[in-house]
Every structure is written in C-alpha cells, then in structure tokens.
PDB file of C-alpha atoms in Angstrom:
ATOM      1  CA  UNK A  19      22.357  43.879  96.061  1.00 72.00           C
ATOM      2  CA  UNK A  20      19.530  46.095  97.157  1.00 80.00           C
ATOM      3  CA  UNK A  21      21.180  49.267  98.806  1.00 87.00           C
ATOM      4  CA  UNK A  22      18.718  48.552 102.182  1.00 92.00           C
ATOM      5  CA  UNK A  23      17.647  44.978 103.136  1.00 93.00           C
ATOM      6  CA  UNK A  24      15.475  43.988 105.702  1.00 94.00           C
ATOM      7  CA  UNK A  25      13.773  40.796 106.822  1.00 88.00           C
ATOM      8  CA  UNK A  26      10.329  40.901 105.215  1.00 86.00           C
ATOM      9  CA  UNK A  27       8.645  38.847 108.107  1.00 86.00           C
ATOM     10  CA  UNK A  28       5.900  38.963 108.798  1.00 91.00           C
ATOM     11  CA  UNK A  29       6.918  38.475 112.553  1.00 94.00           C
ATOM     12  CA  UNK A  30       3.712  37.644 114.386  1.00 96.00           C
ATOM     13  CA  UNK A  31       4.008  38.171 118.300  1.00 97.00           C
ATOM     14  CA  UNK A  32       1.811  38.443 121.287  1.00 97.00           C
ATOM     15  CA  UNK A  33       1.281  41.806 123.239  1.00 98.00           C
ATOM     16  CA  UNK A  34       3.844  42.631 125.681  1.00 97.00           C
ATOM     17  CA  UNK A  35       6.291  40.682 123.739  1.00 97.00           C
ATOM     18  CA  UNK A  36      10.086  42.198 123.029  1.00 97.00           C
ATOM     19  CA  UNK A  37      10.444  42.236 119.091  1.00 97.00           C
ATOM     20  CA  UNK A  38      13.774  43.451 117.161  1.00 96.00           C
ATOM     21  CA  UNK A  39      14.058  44.468 113.335  1.00 94.00           C
ATOM     22  CA  UNK A  40      17.503  44.219 111.914  1.00 94.00           C
ATOM     23  CA  UNK A  41      18.615  46.448 108.688  1.00 95.00           C
ATOM     24  CA  UNK A  42      21.646  46.155 106.435  1.00 95.00           C
ATOM     25  CA  UNK A  43      22.810  48.739 104.187  1.00 93.00           C
ATOM     26  CA  UNK A  44      25.518  49.319 101.571  1.00 91.00           C
ATOM     27  CA  UNK A  45      26.629  52.654 101.105  1.00 86.00           C
ATOM     28  CA  UNK A  46      29.389  52.879 103.438  1.00 87.00           C
ATOM     29  CA  UNK A  47      29.413  56.841 102.746  1.00 83.00           C
ATOM     30  CA  UNK A  48      25.332  57.084 104.320  1.00 85.00           C
ATOM     31  CA  UNK A  49      25.205  59.814 107.186  1.00 82.00           C
ATOM     32  CA  UNK A  50      21.718  59.687 108.184  1.00 86.00           C
ATOM     33  CA  UNK A  51      19.366  56.442 109.166  1.00 91.00           C
ATOM     34  CA  UNK A  52      15.521  56.406 110.158  1.00 93.00           C
ATOM     35  CA  UNK A  53      13.131  54.035 110.776  1.00 96.00           C
ATOM     36  CA  UNK A  54       9.600  54.750 109.176  1.00 96.00           C
ATOM     37  CA  UNK A  55       6.571  52.888 110.040  1.00 97.00           C
ATOM     38  CA  UNK A  56       3.880  52.375 107.586  1.00 97.00           C
ATOM     39  CA  UNK A  57      -0.054  51.286 108.357  1.00 96.00           C
ATOM     40  CA  UNK A  58      -1.912  49.286 105.936  1.00 93.00           C
ATOM     41  CA  UNK A  59      -2.768  51.208 102.693  1.00 92.00           C
ATOM     42  CA  UNK A  60      -1.139  54.143 104.150  1.00 96.00           C
ATOM     43  CA  UNK A  61       1.672  56.908 103.783  1.00 96.00           C
ATOM     44  CA  UNK A  62       5.143  56.034 105.538  1.00 97.00           C
ATOM     45  CA  UNK A  63       5.544  58.456 108.380  1.00 96.00           C
ATOM     46  CA  UNK A  64       8.700  58.631 110.302  1.00 94.00           C
ATOM     47  CA  UNK A  65       9.000  56.691 113.780  1.00 96.00           C
ATOM     48  CA  UNK A  66      12.710  57.752 114.758  1.00 94.00           C
ATOM     49  CA  UNK A  67      15.712  58.660 113.711  1.00 91.00           C
ATOM     50  CA  UNK A  68      18.669  56.127 114.390  1.00 92.00           C
ATOM     51  CA  UNK A  69      21.911  58.220 115.821  1.00 87.00           C
ATOM     52  CA  UNK A  70      25.546  56.589 116.135  1.00 86.00           C
ATOM     53  CA  UNK A  71      25.389  56.540 119.819  1.00 87.00           C
ATOM     54  CA  UNK A  72      21.901  54.874 119.465  1.00 88.00           C
ATOM     55  CA  UNK A  73      18.712  56.372 120.721  1.00 93.00           C
ATOM     56  CA  UNK A  74      15.681  55.690 122.534  1.00 94.00           C
ATOM     57  CA  UNK A  75      11.677  56.965 122.684  1.00 94.00           C
ATOM     58  CA  UNK A  76       9.740  55.611 124.787  1.00 96.00           C
ATOM     59  CA  UNK A  77       9.414  51.728 123.911  1.00 97.00           C
ATOM     60  CA  UNK A  78      11.224  51.906 121.182  1.00 97.00           C
ATOM     61  CA  UNK A  79      15.100  51.583 121.050  1.00 97.00           C
ATOM     62  CA  UNK A  80      17.237  52.077 117.753  1.00 96.00           C
ATOM     63  CA  UNK A  81      20.755  51.114 117.487  1.00 96.00           C
ATOM     64  CA  UNK A  82      23.489  51.961 114.705  1.00 95.00           C
ATOM     65  CA  UNK A  83      26.497  49.767 113.667  1.00 94.00           C
ATOM     66  CA  UNK A  84      28.605  51.690 111.083  1.00 91.00           C
ATOM     67  CA  UNK A  85      31.378  49.027 110.858  1.00 92.00           C
ATOM     68  CA  UNK A  86      29.062  46.194 109.967  1.00 93.00           C
ATOM     69  CA  UNK A  87      26.545  48.531 108.300  1.00 94.00           C
ATOM     70  CA  UNK A  88      23.629  47.490 110.496  1.00 94.00           C
ATOM     71  CA  UNK A  89      20.655  49.212 112.273  1.00 95.00           C
ATOM     72  CA  UNK A  90      18.321  47.534 114.417  1.00 96.00           C
ATOM     73  CA  UNK A  91      14.939  48.593 115.621  1.00 97.00           C
ATOM     74  CA  UNK A  92      13.760  47.253 119.096  1.00 97.00           C
ATOM     75  CA  UNK A  93      10.062  47.386 120.317  1.00 98.00           C
ATOM     76  CA  UNK A  94       9.592  46.673 124.105  1.00 98.00           C
ATOM     77  CA  UNK A  95       6.223  45.676 125.646  1.00 98.00           C
ATOM     78  CA  UNK A  96       4.255  45.804 122.136  1.00 98.00           C
ATOM     79  CA  UNK A  97       0.953  47.057 121.955  1.00 98.00           C
ATOM     80  CA  UNK A  98      -2.152  45.899 119.221  1.00 97.00           C
ATOM     81  CA  UNK A  99      -1.319  49.377 117.598  1.00 97.00           C
ATOM     82  CA  UNK A 100       2.367  48.710 116.473  1.00 98.00           C
ATOM     83  CA  UNK A 101       0.914  46.279 114.169  1.00 97.00           C
ATOM     84  CA  UNK A 102       2.503  47.894 110.953  1.00 97.00           C
ATOM     85  CA  UNK A 103       5.146  47.790 108.037  1.00 96.00           C
ATOM     86  CA  UNK A 104       8.629  49.088 109.587  1.00 97.00           C
ATOM     87  CA  UNK A 105      10.763  50.785 106.964  1.00 96.00           C
ATOM     88  CA  UNK A 106      14.606  50.925 107.412  1.00 95.00           C
ATOM     89  CA  UNK A 107      15.791  54.012 105.631  1.00 93.00           C
ATOM     90  CA  UNK A 108      19.204  55.415 104.495  1.00 91.00           C
ATOM     91  CA  UNK A 109      20.567  58.431 103.436  1.00 83.00           C
ATOM     92  CA  UNK A 110      22.257  56.586 100.277  1.00 64.00           C
ATOM     93  CA  UNK A 111      23.323  59.635  98.334  1.00 57.00           C
ATOM     94  CA  UNK A 112      27.342  59.199  97.244  1.00 53.00           C
ATOM     95  CA  UNK A 113      29.822  61.993  97.390  1.00 49.00           C
ATOM     96  CA  UNK A 114      28.475  63.792 100.368  1.00 45.00           C
ATOM     97  CA  UNK A 115      25.262  64.755  98.610  1.00 51.00           C
ATOM     98  CA  UNK A 116      22.665  65.102 101.236  1.00 60.00           C
ATOM     99  CA  UNK A 117      19.224  63.742 100.534  1.00 69.00           C
ATOM    100  CA  UNK A 118      18.709  60.590  98.216  1.00 80.00           C
ATOM    101  CA  UNK A 119      16.449  58.533 100.906  1.00 86.00           C
ATOM    102  CA  UNK A 120      16.560  55.084 100.311  1.00 89.00           C
ATOM    103  CA  UNK A 121      13.688  52.816 101.877  1.00 91.00           C
ATOM    104  CA  UNK A 122      14.331  49.013 102.691  1.00 92.00           C
ATOM    105  CA  UNK A 123      11.070  46.754 101.585  1.00 91.00           C
ATOM    106  CA  UNK A 124      10.072  46.498 105.209  1.00 93.00           C
ATOM    107  CA  UNK A 125       9.549  44.559 108.350  1.00 94.00           C
ATOM    108  CA  UNK A 126       6.119  43.633 108.902  1.00 95.00           C
ATOM    109  CA  UNK A 127       4.698  43.018 112.565  1.00 96.00           C
ATOM    110  CA  UNK A 128       1.806  41.988 113.866  1.00 97.00           C
ATOM    111  CA  UNK A 129       0.433  41.960 117.230  1.00 97.00           C
ATOM    112  CA  UNK A 130      -1.864  39.562 118.305  1.00 96.00           C
ATOM    113  CA  UNK A 131      -3.883  39.757 122.088  1.00 95.00           C
TER     114      UNK A 131
ATOM    115  CA  UNK B  18      -0.258  73.295 107.237  1.00 63.00           C
ATOM    116  CA  UNK B  19      -2.134  70.617 104.889  1.00 82.00           C
ATOM    117  CA  UNK B  20       0.688  68.394 104.333  1.00 94.00           C
ATOM    118  CA  UNK B  21       1.659  66.737 100.932  1.00 97.00           C
ATOM    119  CA  UNK B  22      -1.274  66.886  98.546  1.00 98.00           C
ATOM    120  CA  UNK B  23      -1.333  64.492  95.917  1.00 98.00           C
ATOM    121  CA  UNK B  24      -3.563  63.858  92.845  1.00 97.00           C
ATOM    122  CA  UNK B  25      -5.672  61.648  92.290  1.00 98.00           C
ATOM    123  CA  UNK B  26      -5.923  59.787  94.954  1.00 97.00           C
ATOM    124  CA  UNK B  27      -6.976  56.547  92.370  1.00 97.00           C
ATOM    125  CA  UNK B  28      -6.336  56.507  88.817  1.00 97.00           C
ATOM    126  CA  UNK B  29      -7.757  53.838  86.576  1.00 97.00           C
ATOM    127  CA  UNK B  30      -6.194  54.040  82.818  1.00 97.00           C
ATOM    128  CA  UNK B  31      -6.339  52.005  80.027  1.00 97.00           C
ATOM    129  CA  UNK B  32      -2.813  51.147  78.527  1.00 97.00           C
ATOM    130  CA  UNK B  33      -1.402  53.319  76.324  1.00 97.00           C
ATOM    131  CA  UNK B  34      -2.998  56.279  77.460  1.00 97.00           C
ATOM    132  CA  UNK B  35      -0.846  59.146  79.293  1.00 97.00           C
ATOM    133  CA  UNK B  36      -1.263  59.395  82.969  1.00 98.00           C
ATOM    134  CA  UNK B  37      -0.320  62.726  85.067  1.00 98.00           C
ATOM    135  CA  UNK B  38      -0.174  62.587  88.493  1.00 98.00           C
ATOM    136  CA  UNK B  39       0.272  65.667  90.641  1.00 98.00           C
ATOM    137  CA  UNK B  40       1.911  66.750  93.961  1.00 98.00           C
ATOM    138  CA  UNK B  41       1.752  70.087  96.045  1.00 98.00           C
ATOM    139  CA  UNK B  42       4.649  69.842  98.588  1.00 97.00           C
ATOM    140  CA  UNK B  43       4.425  71.270 101.750  1.00 95.00           C
ATOM    141  CA  UNK B  44       5.287  75.220 101.755  1.00 95.00           C
ATOM    142  CA  UNK B  45       8.715  76.143 102.253  1.00 92.00           C
ATOM    143  CA  UNK B  46      10.069  72.647 101.578  1.00 92.00           C
ATOM    144  CA  UNK B  47      13.286  72.586  99.338  1.00 90.00           C
ATOM    145  CA  UNK B  48      13.267  68.691  98.153  1.00 92.00           C
ATOM    146  CA  UNK B  49      10.478  66.802  96.718  1.00 95.00           C
ATOM    147  CA  UNK B  50      10.764  63.214  95.665  1.00 95.00           C
ATOM    148  CA  UNK B  51       8.400  60.884  93.568  1.00 97.00           C
ATOM    149  CA  UNK B  52       8.477  57.207  94.970  1.00 96.00           C
ATOM    150  CA  UNK B  53       6.434  54.210  93.658  1.00 97.00           C
ATOM    151  CA  UNK B  54       5.509  51.180  95.768  1.00 96.00           C
ATOM    152  CA  UNK B  55       4.674  47.522  94.846  1.00 94.00           C
ATOM    153  CA  UNK B  56       4.445  44.629  96.566  1.00 89.00           C
ATOM    154  CA  UNK B  57       7.018  43.491  94.538  1.00 87.00           C
ATOM    155  CA  UNK B  58       9.599  45.865  94.672  1.00 87.00           C
ATOM    156  CA  UNK B  59       8.837  47.561  97.696  1.00 89.00           C
ATOM    157  CA  UNK B  60       9.155  51.569  97.604  1.00 92.00           C
ATOM    158  CA  UNK B  61      11.298  52.513  94.916  1.00 92.00           C
ATOM    159  CA  UNK B  62      13.048  56.356  94.753  1.00 92.00           C
ATOM    160  CA  UNK B  63      11.900  57.513  91.013  1.00 95.00           C
ATOM    161  CA  UNK B  64      13.344  60.877  91.273  1.00 94.00           C
ATOM    162  CA  UNK B  65      14.346  63.680  93.444  1.00 93.00           C
ATOM    163  CA  UNK B  66      14.429  67.959  93.213  1.00 94.00           C
ATOM    164  CA  UNK B  67      16.192  70.380  95.021  1.00 91.00           C
ATOM    165  CA  UNK B  68      14.744  73.871  94.877  1.00 93.00           C
ATOM    166  CA  UNK B  69      13.077  72.720  91.906  1.00 95.00           C
ATOM    167  CA  UNK B  70      15.873  71.314  90.351  1.00 94.00           C
ATOM    168  CA  UNK B  71      15.977  67.702  89.560  1.00 94.00           C
ATOM    169  CA  UNK B  72      18.966  66.067  91.551  1.00 90.00           C
ATOM    170  CA  UNK B  73      18.669  62.414  90.697  1.00 89.00           C
ATOM    171  CA  UNK B  74      16.555  60.596  88.157  1.00 92.00           C
ATOM    172  CA  UNK B  75      18.730  57.452  88.418  1.00 90.00           C
ATOM    173  CA  UNK B  76      15.173  55.537  89.426  1.00 91.00           C
ATOM    174  CA  UNK B  77      12.883  56.624  86.579  1.00 95.00           C
ATOM    175  CA  UNK B  78      12.304  52.875  85.036  1.00 88.00           C
ATOM    176  CA  UNK B  79      12.543  54.448  81.518  1.00 87.00           C
ATOM    177  CA  UNK B  80      11.462  56.969  79.182  1.00 92.00           C
ATOM    178  CA  UNK B  81       7.812  56.416  79.465  1.00 96.00           C
ATOM    179  CA  UNK B  82       8.462  58.308  82.495  1.00 97.00           C
ATOM    180  CA  UNK B  83       9.007  61.820  83.159  1.00 97.00           C
ATOM    181  CA  UNK B  84       8.804  64.816  85.867  1.00 98.00           C
ATOM    182  CA  UNK B  85       8.841  68.190  86.140  1.00 97.00           C
ATOM    183  CA  UNK B  86       8.789  70.605  89.069  1.00 98.00           C
ATOM    184  CA  UNK B  87       8.053  74.357  87.198  1.00 97.00           C
ATOM    185  CA  UNK B  88       7.997  75.528  90.752  1.00 96.00           C
ATOM    186  CA  UNK B  89       8.452  75.549  94.782  1.00 95.00           C
ATOM    187  CA  UNK B  90       4.525  74.426  94.833  1.00 96.00           C
ATOM    188  CA  UNK B  91       3.877  72.082  91.978  1.00 97.00           C
ATOM    189  CA  UNK B  92       5.422  68.641  90.363  1.00 98.00           C
ATOM    190  CA  UNK B  93       4.067  66.243  87.964  1.00 98.00           C
ATOM    191  CA  UNK B  94       5.072  62.723  87.168  1.00 98.00           C
ATOM    192  CA  UNK B  95       4.129  61.730  84.008  1.00 98.00           C
ATOM    193  CA  UNK B  96       4.017  58.395  82.288  1.00 97.00           C
ATOM    194  CA  UNK B  97       3.367  57.814  78.278  1.00 97.00           C
ATOM    195  CA  UNK B  98       2.094  55.833  76.996  1.00 96.00           C
ATOM    196  CA  UNK B  99       0.932  53.728  80.398  1.00 97.00           C
ATOM    197  CA  UNK B 100       1.441  49.745  80.534  1.00 97.00           C
ATOM    198  CA  UNK B 101      -0.226  47.504  83.090  1.00 97.00           C
ATOM    199  CA  UNK B 102       3.193  47.109  84.565  1.00 96.00           C
ATOM    200  CA  UNK B 103       3.136  50.499  85.904  1.00 97.00           C
ATOM    201  CA  UNK B 104       0.345  49.757  87.995  1.00 97.00           C
ATOM    202  CA  UNK B 105       1.400  50.975  91.648  1.00 97.00           C
ATOM    203  CA  UNK B 106       0.906  53.187  94.228  1.00 98.00           C
ATOM    204  CA  UNK B 107       2.914  56.556  93.686  1.00 98.00           C
ATOM    205  CA  UNK B 108       3.792  58.908  96.411  1.00 98.00           C
ATOM    206  CA  UNK B 109       5.428  62.450  96.474  1.00 98.00           C
ATOM    207  CA  UNK B 110       7.440  63.102  99.643  1.00 96.00           C
ATOM    208  CA  UNK B 111       8.682  66.865 100.425  1.00 94.00           C
ATOM    209  CA  UNK B 112      11.018  67.438 103.315  1.00 90.00           C
ATOM    210  CA  UNK B 113      13.330  71.078 104.438  1.00 86.00           C
ATOM    211  CA  UNK B 114      17.102  70.360 105.411  1.00 74.00           C
ATOM    212  CA  UNK B 115      17.822  73.673 107.419  1.00 66.00           C
ATOM    213  CA  UNK B 116      18.479  72.993 111.062  1.00 56.00           C
ATOM    214  CA  UNK B 117      19.627  69.317 110.187  1.00 60.00           C
ATOM    215  CA  UNK B 118      15.813  68.056 109.888  1.00 57.00           C
ATOM    216  CA  UNK B 119      15.996  65.469 107.003  1.00 73.00           C
ATOM    217  CA  UNK B 120      12.378  63.977 107.765  1.00 83.00           C
ATOM    218  CA  UNK B 121      10.451  63.335 104.489  1.00 90.00           C
ATOM    219  CA  UNK B 122       6.633  63.727 104.755  1.00 93.00           C
ATOM    220  CA  UNK B 123       4.379  61.662 102.479  1.00 96.00           C
ATOM    221  CA  UNK B 124       1.329  62.309 100.668  1.00 97.00           C
ATOM    222  CA  UNK B 125      -1.285  60.071 100.558  1.00 97.00           C
ATOM    223  CA  UNK B 126      -0.553  58.415  97.201  1.00 97.00           C
ATOM    224  CA  UNK B 127      -2.030  57.658  94.131  1.00 98.00           C
ATOM    225  CA  UNK B 128      -3.087  54.523  93.373  1.00 98.00           C
ATOM    226  CA  UNK B 129      -2.582  53.927  89.688  1.00 98.00           C
ATOM    227  CA  UNK B 130      -4.390  50.657  87.726  1.00 98.00           C
ATOM    228  CA  UNK B 131      -3.596  50.288  84.222  1.00 98.00           C
ATOM    229  CA  UNK B 132      -5.694  47.764  82.512  1.00 97.00           C
TER     230      UNK B 132
END
C-alpha cells in the first residue's frame, strides 16, 4: 500500500464549479500535512498547510481527519488558472522524526470555460 | 534569494555512462531532499539530508545511485552506470525547520534521458 494515496483524476470541471480532492495516508504518526500544486513541466509549490481544525485560504479549504487518516482540499469558484496537479503531502517520518515529506501521485484538475 | 538551483536542466546520456546532478539549496536551509518524478510512479523521495548528514536513503533505488552533501551549499546525486529506466525528472528541494516552517522549496528539476 502506498504511504499517500490520491485519486489521479483528471477532474474536468467548468469555470465556477466547486471541486473536492481527497487523500488518505497510512502512517498514523504523521504530524504535518500539506497540499502542493504542480503546473505542467514545473516544480511543485506549496499551496497550503493543513491544520487539525481545518483551514481556509480564499477559495481553498483544507480539512484533516486524523481518525480516518484522511485529508481533503475544496476549491470553490474554480478559475481557469486553477488547472494543475494537486499533490497531497504528509510528513512520513517515523519515531517522531521531523522531515520526511512523502508526496501522493497527485490529482489532475482541468478547468474549462 | 535565487531559490534552489539545479544543474543541468536537461541531460541526455547513453546507457552505461555516469551522470551527476547538482543542487544548491537556499542559503540557511538545513534540510535537503532529492526526489525523482515519473508518470508511472509520481514523486518519489530518494534521500534527504539534515545539516549535511544523510538521514534516510531508503528511497534510493539501488547501489547505482549515490548522493553526497559535502557542505551546506552543495549536493550531488550520481548515477553510475545509468540505465534507460533512470529517465525521469530529478528534483532537489530544501527547507528550514526553524519556527515550525516546514515548507519545502523545489528547484526547477533536471530532466534526465538515458538512451
């Protein structure tokens, strides 16, 4: 089983739609969670961290369910510029170690006019 | 800051040749990561360093791969001998743990093609 699993998509949605991505992780000791965005042929960049209480950044909302080991990302009012691959990232270190960032394979989003 | 700098951006080499990828992390960062990305396997963590010391190399696929970090501003990933299945984009990333900031900043990657 992969440490971080995501639906690869693609998700094809019209502008203005709301779309949600899900991610599950296997290491119950993980303490840090993130969503990264990767544009075609570019490097990944941090979109937002995911906090236990859930957090929002403009049109983006991230949620964490530790009991189910599940992370979600909601994008409201999709824009053409949101088209990219969204990577779920988990600190996969065991034994309390800090920084072994494990990436999911990514979910591709295509927003069309 | 110029960000994480990787070289070369593109590398085409023949099977059996040695390949060396280079990375300059962001100044002041204490973690450095090497990742490999392919369509089939996504983004895989190969190895990471903390304060120039390798912490976890369990992702290194086999003995043909080696990585070094001789000082805080430079790291290399070497493949010897290279094989066609090593073709991928190799990313270097760095981060600074201080103040709880765990964001990893990526370089633009090296696109390696082994023919």
